[in-house]
XYZ file of C-alpha atoms in Angstrom:
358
model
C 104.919 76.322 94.501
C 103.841 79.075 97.242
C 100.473 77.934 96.662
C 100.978 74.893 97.525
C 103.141 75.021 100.148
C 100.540 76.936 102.116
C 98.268 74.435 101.340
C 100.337 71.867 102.790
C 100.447 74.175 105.819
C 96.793 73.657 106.483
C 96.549 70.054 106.497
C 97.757 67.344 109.465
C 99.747 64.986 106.908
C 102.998 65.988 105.817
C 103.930 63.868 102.863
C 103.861 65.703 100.293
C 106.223 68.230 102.352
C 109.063 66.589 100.973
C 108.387 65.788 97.713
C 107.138 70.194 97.245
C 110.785 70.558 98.518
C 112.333 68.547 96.011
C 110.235 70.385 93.216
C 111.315 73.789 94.894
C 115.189 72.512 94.887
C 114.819 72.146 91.273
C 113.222 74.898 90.470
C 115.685 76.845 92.315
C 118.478 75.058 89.932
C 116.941 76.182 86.782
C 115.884 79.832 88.066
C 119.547 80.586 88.693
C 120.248 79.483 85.013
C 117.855 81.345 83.480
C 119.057 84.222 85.786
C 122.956 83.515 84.971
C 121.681 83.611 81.352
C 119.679 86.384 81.097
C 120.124 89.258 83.562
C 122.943 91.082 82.144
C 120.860 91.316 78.907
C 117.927 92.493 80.961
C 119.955 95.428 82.627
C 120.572 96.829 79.245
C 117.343 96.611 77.391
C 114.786 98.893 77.598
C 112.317 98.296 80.694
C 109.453 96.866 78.385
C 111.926 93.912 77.195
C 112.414 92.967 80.819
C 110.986 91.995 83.794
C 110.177 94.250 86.292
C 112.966 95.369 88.365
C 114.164 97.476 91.333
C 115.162 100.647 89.668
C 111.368 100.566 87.434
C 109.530 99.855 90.541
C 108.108 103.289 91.616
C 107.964 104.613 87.763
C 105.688 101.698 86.740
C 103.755 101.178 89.905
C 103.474 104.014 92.136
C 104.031 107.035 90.229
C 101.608 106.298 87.610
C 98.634 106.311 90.321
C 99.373 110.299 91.318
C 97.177 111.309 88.212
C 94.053 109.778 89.803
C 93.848 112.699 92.326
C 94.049 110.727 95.371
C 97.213 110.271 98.040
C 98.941 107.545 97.503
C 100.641 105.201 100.005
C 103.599 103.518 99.151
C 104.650 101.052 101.982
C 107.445 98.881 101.880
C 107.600 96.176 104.188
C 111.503 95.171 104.030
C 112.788 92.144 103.123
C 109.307 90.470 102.962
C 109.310 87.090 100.627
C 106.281 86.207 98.586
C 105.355 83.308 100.397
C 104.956 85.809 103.523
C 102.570 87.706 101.661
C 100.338 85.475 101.329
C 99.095 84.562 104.576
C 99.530 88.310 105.221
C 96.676 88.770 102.106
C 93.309 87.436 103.466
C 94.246 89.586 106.760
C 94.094 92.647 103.990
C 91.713 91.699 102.102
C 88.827 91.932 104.810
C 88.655 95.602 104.504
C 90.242 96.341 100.881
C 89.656 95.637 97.247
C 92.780 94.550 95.292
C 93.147 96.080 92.042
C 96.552 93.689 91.277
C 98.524 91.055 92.972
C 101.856 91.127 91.237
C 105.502 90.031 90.828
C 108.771 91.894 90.186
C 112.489 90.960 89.977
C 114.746 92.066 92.943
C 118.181 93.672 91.468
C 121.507 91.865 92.758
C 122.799 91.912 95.285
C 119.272 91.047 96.868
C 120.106 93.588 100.281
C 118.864 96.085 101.354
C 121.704 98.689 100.485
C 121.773 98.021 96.604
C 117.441 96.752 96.293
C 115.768 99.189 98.064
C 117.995 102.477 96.996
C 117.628 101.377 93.575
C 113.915 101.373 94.258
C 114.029 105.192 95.753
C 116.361 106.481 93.114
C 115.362 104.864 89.985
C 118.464 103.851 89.605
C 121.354 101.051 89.267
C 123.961 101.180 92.259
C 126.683 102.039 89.964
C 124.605 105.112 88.769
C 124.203 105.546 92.563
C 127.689 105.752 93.432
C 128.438 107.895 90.393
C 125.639 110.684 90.177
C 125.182 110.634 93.824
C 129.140 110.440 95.537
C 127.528 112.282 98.560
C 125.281 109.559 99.551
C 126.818 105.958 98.143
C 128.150 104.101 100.864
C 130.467 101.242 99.595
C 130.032 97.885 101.350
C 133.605 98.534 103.351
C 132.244 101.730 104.895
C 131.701 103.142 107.608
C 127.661 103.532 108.466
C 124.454 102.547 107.912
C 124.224 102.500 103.725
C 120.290 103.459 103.702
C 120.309 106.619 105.722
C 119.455 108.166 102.443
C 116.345 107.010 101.117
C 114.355 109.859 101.472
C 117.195 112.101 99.389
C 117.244 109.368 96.725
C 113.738 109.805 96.485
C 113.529 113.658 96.187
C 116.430 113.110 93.750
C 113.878 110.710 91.478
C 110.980 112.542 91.696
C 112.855 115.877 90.120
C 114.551 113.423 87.755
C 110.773 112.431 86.454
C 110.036 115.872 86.952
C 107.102 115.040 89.378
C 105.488 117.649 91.541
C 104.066 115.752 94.242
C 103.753 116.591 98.061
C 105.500 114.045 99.900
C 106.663 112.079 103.134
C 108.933 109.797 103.659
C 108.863 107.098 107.185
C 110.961 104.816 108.153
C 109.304 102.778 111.250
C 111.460 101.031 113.011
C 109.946 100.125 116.294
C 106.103 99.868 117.455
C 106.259 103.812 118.856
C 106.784 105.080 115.892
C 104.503 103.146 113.715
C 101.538 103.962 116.511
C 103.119 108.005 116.102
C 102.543 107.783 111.650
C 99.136 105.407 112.127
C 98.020 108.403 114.924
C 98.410 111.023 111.761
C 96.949 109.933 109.419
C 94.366 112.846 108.682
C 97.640 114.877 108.011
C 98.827 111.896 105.514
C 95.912 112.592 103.242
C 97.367 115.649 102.767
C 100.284 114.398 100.833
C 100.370 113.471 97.083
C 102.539 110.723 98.397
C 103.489 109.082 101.656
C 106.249 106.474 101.677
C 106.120 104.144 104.603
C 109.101 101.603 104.985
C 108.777 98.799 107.726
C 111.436 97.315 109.140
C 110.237 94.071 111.437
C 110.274 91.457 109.208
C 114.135 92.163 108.099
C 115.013 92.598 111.974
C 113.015 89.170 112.494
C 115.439 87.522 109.901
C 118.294 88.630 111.027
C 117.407 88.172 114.838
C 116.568 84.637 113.979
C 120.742 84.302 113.171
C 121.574 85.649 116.748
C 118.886 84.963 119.099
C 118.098 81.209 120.298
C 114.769 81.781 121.039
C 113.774 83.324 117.664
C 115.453 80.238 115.729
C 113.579 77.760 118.240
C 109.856 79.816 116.849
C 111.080 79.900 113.159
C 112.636 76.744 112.424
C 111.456 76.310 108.786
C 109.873 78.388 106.553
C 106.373 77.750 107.645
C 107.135 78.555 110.989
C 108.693 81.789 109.765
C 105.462 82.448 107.782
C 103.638 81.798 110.778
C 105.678 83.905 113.306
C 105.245 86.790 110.865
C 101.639 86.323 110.360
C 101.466 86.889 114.323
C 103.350 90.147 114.444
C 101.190 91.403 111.520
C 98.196 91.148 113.043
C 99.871 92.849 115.901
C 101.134 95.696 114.288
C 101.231 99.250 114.050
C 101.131 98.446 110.171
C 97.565 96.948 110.591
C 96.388 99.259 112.397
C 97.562 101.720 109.782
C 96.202 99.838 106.801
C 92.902 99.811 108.712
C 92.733 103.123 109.276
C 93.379 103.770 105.735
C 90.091 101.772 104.929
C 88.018 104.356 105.870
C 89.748 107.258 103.346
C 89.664 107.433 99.471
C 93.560 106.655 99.202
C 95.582 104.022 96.855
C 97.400 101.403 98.440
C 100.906 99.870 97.006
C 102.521 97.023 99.175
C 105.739 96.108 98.200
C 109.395 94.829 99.333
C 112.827 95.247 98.204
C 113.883 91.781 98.783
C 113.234 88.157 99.716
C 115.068 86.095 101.969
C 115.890 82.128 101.881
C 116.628 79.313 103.899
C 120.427 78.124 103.669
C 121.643 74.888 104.186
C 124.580 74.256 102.361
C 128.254 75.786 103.215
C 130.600 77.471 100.572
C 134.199 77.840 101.019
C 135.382 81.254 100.021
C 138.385 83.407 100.678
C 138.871 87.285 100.306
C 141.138 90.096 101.464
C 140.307 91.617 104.698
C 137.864 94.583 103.038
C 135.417 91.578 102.100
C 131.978 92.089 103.179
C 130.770 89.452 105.843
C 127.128 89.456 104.030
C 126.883 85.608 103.739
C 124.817 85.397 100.239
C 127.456 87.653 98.401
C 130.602 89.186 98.343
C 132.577 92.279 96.990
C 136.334 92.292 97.141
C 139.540 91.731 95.586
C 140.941 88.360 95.169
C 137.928 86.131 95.536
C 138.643 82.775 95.223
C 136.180 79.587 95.367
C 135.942 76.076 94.042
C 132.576 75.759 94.002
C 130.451 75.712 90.423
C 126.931 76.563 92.421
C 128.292 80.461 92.631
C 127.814 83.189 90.364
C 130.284 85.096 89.469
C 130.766 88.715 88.073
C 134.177 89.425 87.087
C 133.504 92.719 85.195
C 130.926 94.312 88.047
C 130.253 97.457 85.724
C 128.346 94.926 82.942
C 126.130 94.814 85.924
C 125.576 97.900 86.970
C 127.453 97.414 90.203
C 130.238 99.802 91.883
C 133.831 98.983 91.948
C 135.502 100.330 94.582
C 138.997 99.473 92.929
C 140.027 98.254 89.371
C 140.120 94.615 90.801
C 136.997 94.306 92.311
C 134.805 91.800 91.526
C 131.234 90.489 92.745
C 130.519 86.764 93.840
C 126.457 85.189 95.079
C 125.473 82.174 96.518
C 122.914 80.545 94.708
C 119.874 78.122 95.528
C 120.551 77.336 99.313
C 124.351 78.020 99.268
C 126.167 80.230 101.961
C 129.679 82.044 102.278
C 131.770 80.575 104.914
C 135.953 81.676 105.082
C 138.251 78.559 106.031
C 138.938 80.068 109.204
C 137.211 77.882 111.941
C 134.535 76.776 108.892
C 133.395 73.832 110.657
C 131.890 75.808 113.953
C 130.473 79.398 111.404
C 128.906 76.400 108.935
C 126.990 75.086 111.728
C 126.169 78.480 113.070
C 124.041 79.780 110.372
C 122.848 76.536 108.790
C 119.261 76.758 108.743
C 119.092 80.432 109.045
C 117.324 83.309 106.726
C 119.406 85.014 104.420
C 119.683 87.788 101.683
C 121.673 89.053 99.228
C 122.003 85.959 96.480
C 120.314 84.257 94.090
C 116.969 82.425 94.561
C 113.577 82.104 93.949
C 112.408 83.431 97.438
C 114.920 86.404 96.956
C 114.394 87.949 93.910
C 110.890 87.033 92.759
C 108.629 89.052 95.744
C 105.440 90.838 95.714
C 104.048 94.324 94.389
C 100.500 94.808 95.558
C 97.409 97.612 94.506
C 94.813 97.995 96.715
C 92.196 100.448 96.985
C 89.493 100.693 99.846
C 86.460 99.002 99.870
C-alpha cells in the first residue's frame, strides 16, 4: 500500500488516489481485528511467537550488533510513520549500504510516553511503573513523562548485563543537532550512541495548532513531502553523512506512527481523563461507538492502573476522541489532523532500519 501510494505521488493523474484509499480503509478495518484478536496473546508469549515489539526492539536489533567491535548508532527519529521513511530512504541510500529494511509492531498506546520508554527499558509500562516508581509518570501527572530515557536505558543495559560505553541525545532543535553532528570523532568512542530526534513529532503536532503548517500538510503526501524537505535540511543529514566516512553501524528506527483522522467519537470521562485524542485512561469511560477498543482489565495488557477502576479505551482506523462539550466546534478542529496513540496501520506498523557505510 506505501508502495504504491508513493507511486501515485509521482505521477500527474490522480485516479487511482481514491480507489488506494478505499483499499487502505479496508485494510485498516481488518488490521484492527487481527490486532483486537491477537495482541493480548502476543504480550504473553515468548518474543519468538510474536511480532516484533517495543519492549524487544533494542535486544533484537541494536544490542546484538555491539559484538562486531564497532560503535553503534542507534537513532530514533520520533513518531516517524513508514510511509515517511521511504522517501527519506533513497536520500540515505546515496552514501550507505543497507544491511535490512524492516518492520516492527508499536506497543499501545502508540505515544510517545508508553512506545518509546518501553523501547529504552525493555520493558511493558506496567513493569515501568512497578520496578521503576521513581521515574513512571502516570498520564494525570504533572511533567514531561520521557525525561527519563536515558535512566531507562542504563537500567536495561545492567538488566542484559551489557558493558557498553554509552551516550544518550535527545535533539530537540537545529543547535543542538549541529553541537552532536560537530562531535562526532568523540562518538566513535562510544560502544553505543543513542540519538533521538524530535522534528517530525513537533511537525505533527504543530500541524494541530498552527494554520500555516496544516495549509503545507494537508494530506498525507503533503506531510511526506514537507518532511522530506526538513530532512534534507537537517542536522540529522548532516550527521548521517558524516557517519559515512567512519566504520560505524547504523539503526534507524521510531517509536510510533501517526495517522490521519477524520471521523469524530463521542466519549465521556471524569475530569483526570487524558486529552490525548487516539486514547484514553480514566475511570468511568463511556462510549457508544463499536469502532473503539476497549481494555477493561488494563493489567492483561501490560498497562498501569492508576486506581482499581481504571480502564484503557483507542480509537481505531481514522476515529478520534471528542467529549460532548462544544463537540461540534473540537470535531471540526482536529479533523484532518495527525494523530497518535490508537490503533492503525500507519501507527503501529513503522520502520527498523540497518545500515552500514559504504
Amino acid at each position: 500500500l506505501v508502495y504504491w501510494e508513493l507511486e501515485i505521488d509521482q505521477t500527474e493523474h490522480k485516479s487511482m488516489k481514491e480507489v488506494l484509499e478505499m483499499q487502505k480503509g479496508e485494510a485498516n478495518s481488518n488490521f484492527v481485528r487481527f490486532v483486537k484478536d491477537n495482541y493480548v496473546d502476543w504480550l504473553h508469549s515468548n518474543a519468538d511467537e510474536r511480532p516484533l515489539l517495543s519492549h524487544d526492539l533494542m535486544s533484537q536489533k541494536v544490542f546484538p550488533h555491539l559484538d562486531d567491535n564497532k560503535p553503534v548508532f542507534f537513532i530514533v527519529i520520533d513518531n516517524l510513520r513508514l510511509d515517511q521513511w521511504k522517501v527519506l530512504e533513497p536520500l540515505v541510500m546515496d552514501y550507505y549500504s543497507l544491511e535490512e529494511d524492516s518492520t516492527y509492531y508499536s506497543i499501545l498506546p502508540t505515544t510517545t510516553a508508553y512506545a518509546r520508554n518501553a523501547i529504552f527499558s525493555g520493558m511493558m509500562p506496567l513493569q515501568m511503573a512497578q520496578k521503576h516508581k521513581d521515574l513512571w509518570k502516570f498520564d494525570d501527572e504533572e511533567g514531561s513523562k520521557n525525561n527519563h530515557e536515558a535512566e531507562f536505558l542504563e537500567h536495561q543495559l545492567k538488566n542484559k548485563r551489557i558493558n557498553a560505553k554509552y551516550s544518550y541525545h535527545k535533539i530537540l532543535n537545529n543547535e543542538k543537532g549541529k553541537a552532536v553532528t560537530a562531535s562526532v570523532k568523540n562518538l566513535m568512542n562510544n560502544d553505543l550512541n543513542v540519538l533521538v530526534y524530535n522534528f517530525v513529532d513537533m511537525l505533527s503536532h504543530a500541524r494541530t495548532d498552527m494554520q500555516m503548517i496544516k495549509e503545507l500538510a494537508v494530506d498525507e503526501s503533503a506531510y511526506r513531502s514537507l518532511t522530506k524537505s526538513w530532512f534534507e535540511h537537517s542536522p540529522l543529514f548532516d550527521l548521517l553523512k558524516r557517519l559515512r566516512d567512519f566504520d560505524a553501524k547504523v539503526v534507524i528506527s521510531t517509536d510510533h506512527g501517526t495517522t490521519r483522522v477524520r471521523k469524530p467519537v463521542r466519549l465521556i470521562g471524569d475530569r483526570n481523563t487524558n486529552t490525548n485524542l487516539r486514547y484514553k485512561q480514566g475511570k468511568n469511560l463511556s462510549h457508544d461507538d463499536k469502532s473503539i477498543m476497549e481494555v477493561r482489565k488494563p493489567e492483561d495488557y501490560f498497562l498501569p492502573k492508576r486506581n482499581m477502576s481504571t480502564s484503557y479505551a483507542f480509537a481505531t482506523e481514522d476515529h478520534y476522541f471528542v467529549y460532548p462539550n462544544n463537540y461540534n466546534y473540537y470535531a471540526n478542529f482536529y479533523k484532518d489532523t495527525f494523530q497518535h496513540g490508537g490503533v492503525s496501520l500507519e501507527e503501529v506498523i513503522i520502520p527498523v532500519i540497518t545500515l552500514s557505510g559504504r
